[in-house]
Amino acid sequence: MTESEGGLEKVAEVLNWRDSKLFSPSERLALEYAERITYTDQQVDDAFFAELRKHFTEAQVVELTAAIAMENFRSKFNPTLGVEAQGFCMVPQRNKG
């Protein structure tokens, strides 16, 4: 399996990242970080930051935080102004069952 194939498989599994064997411990931590930043009922406490520092440098944490914050910004900004997806990234539909 090539890296790009693995990447497409990961995109298909991203909604199940906690249970999927496709994600490394660092990737799981980054996804949890994204959730903690995104959801207002969750926090990023000192213990979680300590875990992040085991996997990522300070610069990587800053870059990851900026990327997550930008996507959160877009998720509020774009729908409000009617900005449509441009079709660059096809995300699998979530099962509603």
mmCIF file of N, CA, C and O in Angstrom:
data_model
loop_
_atom_site.group_PDB
_atom_site.id
_atom_site.type_symbol
_atom_site.label_atom_id
_atom_site.label_comp_id
_atom_site.label_asym_id
_atom_site.label_seq_id
_atom_site.Cartn_x
_atom_site.Cartn_y
_atom_site.Cartn_z
ATOM 1 N N MET A 1 0.852 -1.177 0.000
ATOM 2 C CA MET A 1 0.000 0.000 0.000
ATOM 3 C C MET A 1 0.897 1.239 0.000
ATOM 4 O O MET A 1 1.820 1.335 0.784
ATOM 5 N N THR A 2 0.589 2.189 -0.892
ATOM 6 C CA THR A 2 1.362 3.426 -0.944
ATOM 7 C C THR A 2 0.846 4.398 0.102
ATOM 8 O O THR A 2 -0.254 4.235 0.652
ATOM 9 N N GLU A 3 1.638 5.430 0.344
ATOM 10 C CA GLU A 3 1.237 6.430 1.336
ATOM 11 C C GLU A 3 -0.063 7.112 0.942
ATOM 12 O O GLU A 3 -0.928 7.342 1.780
ATOM 13 N N SER A 4 -0.225 7.405 -0.368
ATOM 14 C CA SER A 4 -1.447 8.079 -0.803
ATOM 15 C C SER A 4 -2.656 7.169 -0.637
ATOM 16 O O SER A 4 -3.735 7.623 -0.274
ATOM 17 N N GLU A 5 -2.489 5.859 -0.880
ATOM 18 C CA GLU A 5 -3.600 4.939 -0.659
ATOM 19 C C GLU A 5 -3.957 4.878 0.814
ATOM 20 O O GLU A 5 -5.113 4.861 1.182
ATOM 21 N N GLY A 6 -2.936 4.816 1.658
ATOM 22 C CA GLY A 6 -3.189 4.832 3.094
ATOM 23 C C GLY A 6 -3.893 6.100 3.516
ATOM 24 O O GLY A 6 -4.758 6.073 4.391
ATOM 25 N N GLY A 7 -3.544 7.210 2.887
ATOM 26 C CA GLY A 7 -4.181 8.487 3.200
ATOM 27 C C GLY A 7 -5.659 8.472 2.856
ATOM 28 O O GLY A 7 -6.488 8.963 3.624
ATOM 29 N N LEU A 8 -5.998 7.904 1.705
ATOM 30 C CA LEU A 8 -7.406 7.821 1.314
ATOM 31 C C LEU A 8 -8.171 6.903 2.248
ATOM 32 O O LEU A 8 -9.330 7.167 2.583
ATOM 33 N N GLU A 9 -7.536 5.821 2.677
ATOM 34 C CA GLU A 9 -8.185 4.930 3.636
ATOM 35 C C GLU A 9 -8.419 5.658 4.957
ATOM 36 O O GLU A 9 -9.455 5.485 5.595
ATOM 37 N N LYS A 10 -7.459 6.479 5.356
ATOM 38 C CA LYS A 10 -7.610 7.236 6.602
ATOM 39 C C LYS A 10 -8.755 8.234 6.501
ATOM 40 O O LYS A 10 -9.515 8.414 7.453
ATOM 41 N N VAL A 11 -8.884 8.896 5.364
ATOM 42 C CA VAL A 11 -9.998 9.837 5.177
ATOM 43 C C VAL A 11 -11.317 9.099 5.362
ATOM 44 O O VAL A 11 -12.229 9.589 6.027
ATOM 45 N N ALA A 12 -11.423 7.905 4.796
ATOM 46 C CA ALA A 12 -12.648 7.125 4.923
ATOM 47 C C ALA A 12 -12.898 6.687 6.369
ATOM 48 O O ALA A 12 -14.048 6.482 6.762
ATOM 49 N N GLU A 13 -11.845 6.572 7.156
ATOM 50 C CA GLU A 13 -11.957 6.107 8.543
ATOM 51 C C GLU A 13 -11.951 7.223 9.586
ATOM 52 O O GLU A 13 -12.042 6.955 10.770
ATOM 53 N N VAL A 14 -11.846 8.470 9.148
ATOM 54 C CA VAL A 14 -11.635 9.559 10.107
ATOM 55 C C VAL A 14 -12.774 9.678 11.126
ATOM 56 O O VAL A 14 -12.537 10.044 12.271
ATOM 57 N N LEU A 15 -13.976 9.340 10.743
ATOM 58 C CA LEU A 15 -15.080 9.411 11.710
ATOM 59 C C LEU A 15 -14.971 8.332 12.777
ATOM 60 O O LEU A 15 -15.594 8.446 13.837
ATOM 61 N N ASN A 16 -14.177 7.310 12.502
ATOM 62 C CA ASN A 16 -13.973 6.212 13.454
ATOM 63 C C ASN A 16 -12.529 6.172 13.952
ATOM 64 O O ASN A 16 -12.006 5.112 14.262
ATOM 65 N N TRP A 17 -11.904 7.326 14.052
ATOM 66 C CA TRP A 17 -10.475 7.377 14.358
ATOM 67 C C TRP A 17 -10.118 6.715 15.676
ATOM 68 O O TRP A 17 -9.039 6.163 15.826
ATOM 69 N N ARG A 18 -10.994 6.755 16.639
ATOM 70 C CA ARG A 18 -10.679 6.152 17.947
ATOM 71 C C ARG A 18 -10.504 4.639 17.851
ATOM 72 O O ARG A 18 -9.687 4.064 18.551
ATOM 73 N N ASP A 19 -11.298 4.009 16.998
ATOM 74 C CA ASP A 19 -11.292 2.553 16.887
ATOM 75 C C ASP A 19 -10.488 2.030 15.706
ATOM 76 O O ASP A 19 -10.170 0.849 15.650
ATOM 77 N N SER A 20 -10.174 2.885 14.745
ATOM 78 C CA SER A 20 -9.467 2.456 13.539
ATOM 79 C C SER A 20 -8.008 2.148 13.848
ATOM 80 O O SER A 20 -7.341 2.887 14.561
ATOM 81 N N LYS A 21 -7.520 1.071 13.266
ATOM 82 C CA LYS A 21 -6.110 0.687 13.416
ATOM 83 C C LYS A 21 -5.208 1.440 12.431
ATOM 84 O O LYS A 21 -3.995 1.277 12.455
ATOM 85 N N LEU A 22 -5.804 2.263 11.572
ATOM 86 C CA LEU A 22 -5.022 2.987 10.561
ATOM 87 C C LEU A 22 -4.262 4.186 11.123
ATOM 88 O O LEU A 22 -3.330 4.677 10.498
ATOM 89 N N PHE A 23 -4.667 4.673 12.294
ATOM 90 C CA PHE A 23 -4.075 5.886 12.852
ATOM 91 C C PHE A 23 -3.024 5.558 13.906
ATOM 92 O O PHE A 23 -3.241 4.724 14.776
ATOM 93 N N SER A 24 -1.905 6.255 13.834
ATOM 94 C CA SER A 24 -0.833 6.091 14.818
ATOM 95 C C SER A 24 -1.228 6.780 16.125
ATOM 96 O O SER A 24 -2.165 7.592 16.150
ATOM 97 N N PRO A 25 -0.514 6.490 17.217
ATOM 98 C CA PRO A 25 -0.789 7.193 18.474
ATOM 99 C C PRO A 25 -0.691 8.713 18.332
ATOM 100 O O PRO A 25 -1.523 9.445 18.891
ATOM 101 N N SER A 26 0.271 9.211 17.574
ATOM 102 C CA SER A 26 0.406 10.662 17.379
ATOM 103 C C SER A 26 -0.782 11.224 16.611
ATOM 104 O O SER A 26 -1.281 12.310 16.930
ATOM 105 N N GLU A 27 -1.240 10.495 15.610
ATOM 106 C CA GLU A 27 -2.402 10.950 14.835
ATOM 107 C C GLU A 27 -3.658 10.946 15.690
ATOM 108 O O GLU A 27 -4.465 11.879 15.628
ATOM 109 N N ARG A 28 -3.819 9.927 16.526
ATOM 110 C CA ARG A 28 -4.984 9.879 17.432
ATOM 111 C C ARG A 28 -4.962 11.072 18.394
ATOM 112 O O ARG A 28 -5.979 11.679 18.669
ATOM 113 N N LEU A 29 -3.768 11.379 18.886
ATOM 114 C CA LEU A 29 -3.625 12.504 19.804
ATOM 115 C C LEU A 29 -3.965 13.819 19.106
ATOM 116 O O LEU A 29 -4.662 14.670 19.674
ATOM 117 N N ALA A 30 -3.509 13.984 17.869
ATOM 118 C CA ALA A 30 -3.824 15.202 17.109
ATOM 119 C C ALA A 30 -5.320 15.314 16.857
ATOM 120 O O ALA A 30 -5.895 16.408 16.953
ATOM 121 N N LEU A 31 -5.970 14.202 16.558
ATOM 122 C CA LEU A 31 -7.419 14.231 16.336
ATOM 123 C C LEU A 31 -8.171 14.534 17.631
ATOM 124 O O LEU A 31 -9.152 15.284 17.623
ATOM 125 N N GLU A 32 -7.701 13.981 18.737
ATOM 126 C CA GLU A 32 -8.324 14.314 20.016
ATOM 127 C C GLU A 32 -8.126 15.791 20.339
ATOM 128 O O GLU A 32 -9.036 16.467 20.831
ATOM 129 N N TYR A 33 -6.945 16.306 20.050
ATOM 130 C CA TYR A 33 -6.657 17.726 20.263
ATOM 131 C C TYR A 33 -7.628 18.582 19.454
ATOM 132 O O TYR A 33 -8.203 19.552 19.968
ATOM 133 N N ALA A 34 -7.850 18.199 18.204
ATOM 134 C CA ALA A 34 -8.791 18.933 17.354
ATOM 135 C C ALA A 34 -10.183 18.931 17.965
ATOM 136 O O ALA A 34 -10.869 19.954 17.972
ATOM 137 N N GLU A 35 -10.606 17.800 18.475
ATOM 138 C CA GLU A 35 -11.927 17.742 19.118
ATOM 139 C C GLU A 35 -11.971 18.614 20.356
ATOM 140 O O GLU A 35 -12.944 19.331 20.583
ATOM 141 N N ARG A 36 -10.931 18.546 21.169
ATOM 142 C CA ARG A 36 -10.925 19.342 22.401
ATOM 143 C C ARG A 36 -10.950 20.841 22.104
ATOM 144 O O ARG A 36 -11.537 21.611 22.857
ATOM 145 N N ILE A 37 -10.308 21.253 21.037
ATOM 146 C CA ILE A 37 -10.329 22.666 20.650
ATOM 147 C C ILE A 37 -11.692 23.040 20.073
ATOM 148 O O ILE A 37 -12.214 24.127 20.324
ATOM 149 N N THR A 38 -12.272 22.143 19.312
ATOM 150 C CA THR A 38 -13.495 22.436 18.568
ATOM 151 C C THR A 38 -14.738 22.453 19.439
ATOM 152 O O THR A 38 -15.578 23.348 19.304
ATOM 153 N N TYR A 39 -14.863 21.472 20.311
ATOM 154 C CA TYR A 39 -16.085 21.349 21.109
ATOM 155 C C TYR A 39 -15.978 22.174 22.385
ATOM 156 O O TYR A 39 -15.033 22.009 23.158
ATOM 157 N N THR A 40 -16.972 23.043 22.602
ATOM 158 C CA THR A 40 -16.917 23.956 23.746
ATOM 159 C C THR A 40 -17.075 23.242 25.081
ATOM 160 O O THR A 40 -16.712 23.805 26.111
ATOM 161 N N ASP A 41 -17.587 22.017 25.083
ATOM 162 C CA ASP A 41 -17.737 21.293 26.336
ATOM 163 C C ASP A 41 -16.480 20.501 26.716
ATOM 164 O O ASP A 41 -16.473 19.767 27.694
ATOM 165 N N GLN A 42 -15.403 20.660 25.942
ATOM 166 C CA GLN A 42 -14.147 19.974 26.221
ATOM 167 C C GLN A 42 -13.047 20.993 26.487
ATOM 168 O O GLN A 42 -13.150 22.143 26.076
ATOM 169 N N GLN A 43 -12.003 20.549 27.174
ATOM 170 C CA GLN A 43 -10.893 21.439 27.510
ATOM 171 C C GLN A 43 -9.559 20.820 27.132
ATOM 172 O O GLN A 43 -9.429 19.605 27.038
ATOM 173 N N VAL A 44 -8.580 21.681 26.951
ATOM 174 C CA VAL A 44 -7.198 21.260 26.780
ATOM 175 C C VAL A 44 -6.483 21.664 28.063
ATOM 176 O O VAL A 44 -6.114 22.817 28.237
ATOM 177 N N ASP A 45 -6.328 20.711 28.956
ATOM 178 C CA ASP A 45 -5.724 21.008 30.252
ATOM 179 C C ASP A 45 -4.213 20.729 30.219
ATOM 180 O O ASP A 45 -3.656 20.287 29.210
ATOM 181 N N ASP A 46 -3.562 21.001 31.339
ATOM 182 C CA ASP A 46 -2.105 20.827 31.423
ATOM 183 C C ASP A 46 -1.691 19.374 31.173
ATOM 184 O O ASP A 46 -0.663 19.116 30.534
ATOM 185 N N ALA A 47 -2.470 18.434 31.658
ATOM 186 C CA ALA A 47 -2.145 17.017 31.462
ATOM 187 C C ALA A 47 -2.185 16.651 29.980
ATOM 188 O O ALA A 47 -1.323 15.912 29.492
ATOM 189 N N PHE A 48 -3.158 17.184 29.266
ATOM 190 C CA PHE A 48 -3.237 16.888 27.840
ATOM 191 C C PHE A 48 -2.082 17.541 27.089
ATOM 192 O O PHE A 48 -1.490 16.931 26.199
ATOM 193 N N PHE A 49 -1.743 18.774 27.444
ATOM 194 C CA PHE A 49 -0.594 19.433 26.819
ATOM 195 C C PHE A 49 0.693 18.642 27.068
ATOM 196 O O PHE A 49 1.543 18.538 26.184
ATOM 197 N N ALA A 50 0.825 18.094 28.256
ATOM 198 C CA ALA A 50 2.008 17.283 28.557
ATOM 199 C C ALA A 50 2.066 16.072 27.626
ATOM 200 O O ALA A 50 3.145 15.698 27.149
ATOM 201 N N GLU A 51 0.927 15.469 27.349
ATOM 202 C CA GLU A 51 0.878 14.330 26.415
ATOM 203 C C GLU A 51 1.227 14.779 24.996
ATOM 204 O O GLU A 51 1.960 14.091 24.285
ATOM 205 N N LEU A 52 0.720 15.946 24.583
ATOM 206 C CA LEU A 52 1.066 16.485 23.268
ATOM 207 C C LEU A 52 2.574 16.669 23.129
ATOM 208 O O LEU A 52 3.151 16.353 22.087
ATOM 209 N N ARG A 53 3.209 17.171 24.176
ATOM 210 C CA ARG A 53 4.647 17.455 24.128
ATOM 211 C C ARG A 53 5.487 16.180 24.023
ATOM 212 O O ARG A 53 6.646 16.236 23.639
ATOM 213 N N LYS A 54 4.913 15.037 24.359
ATOM 214 C CA LYS A 54 5.620 13.766 24.194
ATOM 215 C C LYS A 54 5.700 13.368 22.721
ATOM 216 O O LYS A 54 6.556 12.591 22.331
ATOM 217 N N HIS A 55 4.784 13.884 21.914
ATOM 218 C CA HIS A 55 4.683 13.488 20.508
ATOM 219 C C HIS A 55 5.068 14.591 19.527
ATOM 220 O O HIS A 55 5.408 14.296 18.382
ATOM 221 N N PHE A 56 4.952 15.847 19.964
ATOM 222 C CA PHE A 56 5.144 16.971 19.056
ATOM 223 C C PHE A 56 6.056 18.020 19.696
ATOM 224 O O PHE A 56 5.998 18.242 20.905
ATOM 225 N N THR A 57 6.843 18.695 18.862
ATOM 226 C CA THR A 57 7.656 19.809 19.343
ATOM 227 C C THR A 57 6.738 21.004 19.611
ATOM 228 O O THR A 57 5.580 21.026 19.186
ATOM 229 N N GLU A 58 7.275 22.009 20.263
ATOM 230 C CA GLU A 58 6.500 23.223 20.523
ATOM 231 C C GLU A 58 6.026 23.850 19.211
ATOM 232 O O GLU A 58 4.874 24.258 19.084
ATOM 233 N N ALA A 59 6.922 23.911 18.229
ATOM 234 C CA ALA A 59 6.552 24.476 16.921
ATOM 235 C C ALA A 59 5.444 23.654 16.259
ATOM 236 O O ALA A 59 4.535 24.217 15.644
ATOM 237 N N GLN A 60 5.504 22.341 16.380
ATOM 238 C CA GLN A 60 4.459 21.497 15.797
ATOM 239 C C GLN A 60 3.114 21.700 16.490
ATOM 240 O O GLN A 60 2.072 21.715 15.837
ATOM 241 N N VAL A 61 3.136 21.884 17.811
ATOM 242 C CA VAL A 61 1.890 22.143 18.541
ATOM 243 C C VAL A 61 1.289 23.468 18.084
ATOM 244 O O VAL A 61 0.082 23.575 17.866
ATOM 245 N N VAL A 62 2.131 24.483 17.914
ATOM 246 C CA VAL A 62 1.645 25.783 17.446
ATOM 247 C C VAL A 62 1.046 25.643 16.047
ATOM 248 O O VAL A 62 -0.044 26.148 15.766
ATOM 249 N N GLU A 63 1.739 24.940 15.156
ATOM 250 C CA GLU A 63 1.247 24.754 13.788
ATOM 251 C C GLU A 63 -0.055 23.953 13.767
ATOM 252 O O GLU A 63 -1.002 24.300 13.051
ATOM 253 N N LEU A 64 -0.121 22.907 14.568
ATOM 254 C CA LEU A 64 -1.337 22.100 14.658
ATOM 255 C C LEU A 64 -2.496 22.938 15.193
ATOM 256 O O LEU A 64 -3.610 22.891 14.662
ATOM 257 N N THR A 65 -2.239 23.732 16.222
ATOM 258 C CA THR A 65 -3.269 24.602 16.798
ATOM 259 C C THR A 65 -3.768 25.603 15.760
ATOM 260 O O THR A 65 -4.977 25.824 15.631
ATOM 261 N N ALA A 66 -2.854 26.193 14.998
ATOM 262 C CA ALA A 66 -3.246 27.158 13.965
ATOM 263 C C ALA A 66 -4.093 26.498 12.887
ATOM 264 O O ALA A 66 -5.100 27.065 12.441
ATOM 265 N N ALA A 67 -3.712 25.301 12.464
ATOM 266 C CA ALA A 67 -4.479 24.594 11.424
ATOM 267 C C ALA A 67 -5.884 24.258 11.913
ATOM 268 O O ALA A 67 -6.872 24.447 11.192
ATOM 269 N N ILE A 68 -5.990 23.789 13.149
ATOM 270 C CA ILE A 68 -7.303 23.460 13.717
ATOM 271 C C ILE A 68 -8.144 24.723 13.856
ATOM 272 O O ILE A 68 -9.330 24.744 13.491
ATOM 273 N N ALA A 69 -7.540 25.788 14.356
ATOM 274 C CA ALA A 69 -8.269 27.051 14.517
ATOM 275 C C ALA A 69 -8.745 27.593 13.177
ATOM 276 O O ALA A 69 -9.871 28.096 13.060
ATOM 277 N N MET A 70 -7.925 27.476 12.137
ATOM 278 C CA MET A 70 -8.318 27.946 10.802
ATOM 279 C C MET A 70 -9.512 27.145 10.277
ATOM 280 O O MET A 70 -10.443 27.710 9.705
ATOM 281 N N GLU A 71 -9.484 25.842 10.466
ATOM 282 C CA GLU A 71 -10.617 25.028 10.004
ATOM 283 C C GLU A 71 -11.880 25.346 10.802
ATOM 284 O O GLU A 71 -12.979 25.366 10.245
ATOM 285 N N ASN A 72 -11.733 25.615 12.086
ATOM 286 C CA ASN A 72 -12.891 26.027 12.882
ATOM 287 C C ASN A 72 -13.432 27.372 12.394
ATOM 288 O O ASN A 72 -14.643 27.578 12.321
ATOM 289 N N PHE A 73 -12.519 28.280 12.053
ATOM 290 C CA PHE A 73 -12.915 29.568 11.499
ATOM 291 C C PHE A 73 -13.711 29.366 10.207
ATOM 292 O O PHE A 73 -14.797 29.914 10.032
ATOM 293 N N ARG A 74 -13.162 28.553 9.306
ATOM 294 C CA ARG A 74 -13.840 28.310 8.030
ATOM 295 C C ARG A 74 -15.201 27.658 8.215
ATOM 296 O O ARG A 74 -16.133 27.933 7.468
ATOM 297 N N SER A 75 -15.310 26.783 9.204
ATOM 298 C CA SER A 75 -16.580 26.087 9.409
ATOM 299 C C SER A 75 -17.681 27.035 9.874
ATOM 300 O O SER A 75 -18.863 26.724 9.740
ATOM 301 N N LYS A 76 -17.323 28.169 10.398
ATOM 302 C CA LYS A 76 -18.305 29.190 10.800
ATOM 303 C C LYS A 76 -18.462 30.260 9.725
ATOM 304 O O LYS A 76 -19.554 30.717 9.424
ATOM 305 N N PHE A 77 -17.347 30.687 9.145
ATOM 306 C CA PHE A 77 -17.327 31.777 8.175
ATOM 307 C C PHE A 77 -17.997 31.383 6.854
ATOM 308 O O PHE A 77 -18.872 32.086 6.352
ATOM 309 N N ASN A 78 -17.582 30.265 6.284
ATOM 310 C CA ASN A 78 -18.054 29.882 4.952
ATOM 311 C C ASN A 78 -19.561 29.663 4.867
ATOM 312 O O ASN A 78 -20.207 30.234 3.982
ATOM 313 N N PRO A 79 -20.162 28.885 5.756
ATOM 314 C CA PRO A 79 -21.619 28.701 5.646
ATOM 315 C C PRO A 79 -22.405 29.998 5.859
ATOM 316 O O PRO A 79 -23.416 30.236 5.196
ATOM 317 N N THR A 80 -21.911 30.841 6.746
ATOM 318 C CA THR A 80 -22.596 32.100 7.015
ATOM 319 C C THR A 80 -22.674 32.971 5.767
ATOM 320 O O THR A 80 -23.692 33.611 5.494
ATOM 321 N N LEU A 81 -21.603 32.973 4.978
ATOM 322 C CA LEU A 81 -21.559 33.785 3.762
ATOM 323 C C LEU A 81 -21.899 32.986 2.503
ATOM 324 O O LEU A 81 -21.781 33.496 1.391
ATOM 325 N N GLY A 82 -22.315 31.747 2.688
ATOM 326 C CA GLY A 82 -22.719 30.931 1.551
ATOM 327 C C GLY A 82 -21.573 30.478 0.665
ATOM 328 O O GLY A 82 -21.770 30.217 -0.520
ATOM 329 N N VAL A 83 -20.372 30.382 1.220
ATOM 330 C CA VAL A 83 -19.224 29.918 0.446
ATOM 331 C C VAL A 83 -19.350 28.400 0.284
ATOM 332 O O VAL A 83 -19.367 27.666 1.268
ATOM 333 N N GLU A 84 -19.452 27.961 -0.954
ATOM 334 C CA GLU A 84 -19.632 26.538 -1.257
ATOM 335 C C GLU A 84 -18.289 25.824 -1.341
ATOM 336 O O GLU A 84 -17.274 26.445 -1.646
ATOM 337 N N ALA A 85 -18.311 24.517 -1.132
ATOM 338 C CA ALA A 85 -17.115 23.695 -1.310
ATOM 339 C C ALA A 85 -16.694 23.749 -2.773
ATOM 340 O O ALA A 85 -17.546 23.815 -3.670
ATOM 341 N N GLN A 86 -15.412 23.729 -3.003
ATOM 342 C CA GLN A 86 -14.886 23.805 -4.358
ATOM 343 C C GLN A 86 -14.605 22.432 -4.952
ATOM 344 O O GLN A 86 -14.138 22.334 -6.075
ATOM 345 N N GLY A 87 -14.840 21.359 -4.198
ATOM 346 C CA GLY A 87 -14.657 20.008 -4.702
ATOM 347 C C GLY A 87 -13.234 19.503 -4.686
ATOM 348 O O GLY A 87 -12.926 18.502 -5.320
ATOM 349 N N PHE A 88 -12.343 20.174 -3.959
ATOM 350 C CA PHE A 88 -10.947 19.742 -3.912
ATOM 351 C C PHE A 88 -10.753 18.518 -3.026
ATOM 352 O O PHE A 88 -9.858 17.722 -3.245
ATOM 353 N N CYS A 89 -11.569 18.383 -2.021
ATOM 354 C CA CYS A 89 -11.445 17.262 -1.092
ATOM 355 C C CYS A 89 -12.815 16.624 -0.928
ATOM 356 O O CYS A 89 -13.729 17.239 -0.390
ATOM 357 N N MET A 90 -12.940 15.420 -1.399
ATOM 358 C CA MET A 90 -14.207 14.727 -1.312
ATOM 359 C C MET A 90 -14.237 13.937 -0.004
ATOM 360 O O MET A 90 -13.516 12.959 0.170
ATOM 361 N N VAL A 91 -15.051 14.371 0.933
ATOM 362 C CA VAL A 91 -15.163 13.736 2.234
ATOM 363 C C VAL A 91 -16.322 12.744 2.179
ATOM 364 O O VAL A 91 -17.412 13.095 1.714
ATOM 365 N N PRO A 92 -16.114 11.529 2.644
ATOM 366 C CA PRO A 92 -17.208 10.547 2.639
ATOM 367 C C PRO A 92 -18.395 11.031 3.443
ATOM 368 O O PRO A 92 -18.231 11.706 4.468
ATOM 369 N N GLN A 93 -19.585 10.716 2.993
ATOM 370 C CA GLN A 93 -20.799 11.093 3.707
ATOM 371 C C GLN A 93 -20.894 10.304 5.010
ATOM 372 O O GLN A 93 -20.559 9.135 5.063
ATOM 373 N N ARG A 94 -21.356 10.955 6.040
ATOM 374 C CA ARG A 94 -21.544 10.304 7.347
ATOM 375 C C ARG A 94 -22.833 9.495 7.305
ATOM 376 O O ARG A 94 -23.854 9.979 6.831
ATOM 377 N N ASN A 95 -22.761 8.271 7.819
ATOM 378 C CA ASN A 95 -23.971 7.448 7.944
ATOM 379 C C ASN A 95 -24.879 8.057 8.999
ATOM 380 O O ASN A 95 -24.438 8.363 10.096
ATOM 381 N N LYS A 96 -26.137 8.217 8.673
ATOM 382 C CA LYS A 96 -27.084 8.832 9.606
ATOM 383 C C LYS A 96 -27.943 7.781 10.282
ATOM 384 O O LYS A 96 -28.945 8.103 10.880
ATOM 385 N N GLY A 97 -27.542 6.547 10.177
ATOM 386 C CA GLY A 97 -28.329 5.447 10.750
ATOM 387 C C GLY A 97 -27.931 5.057 12.100
ATOM 388 O O GLY A 97 -27.308 5.513 12.917
#
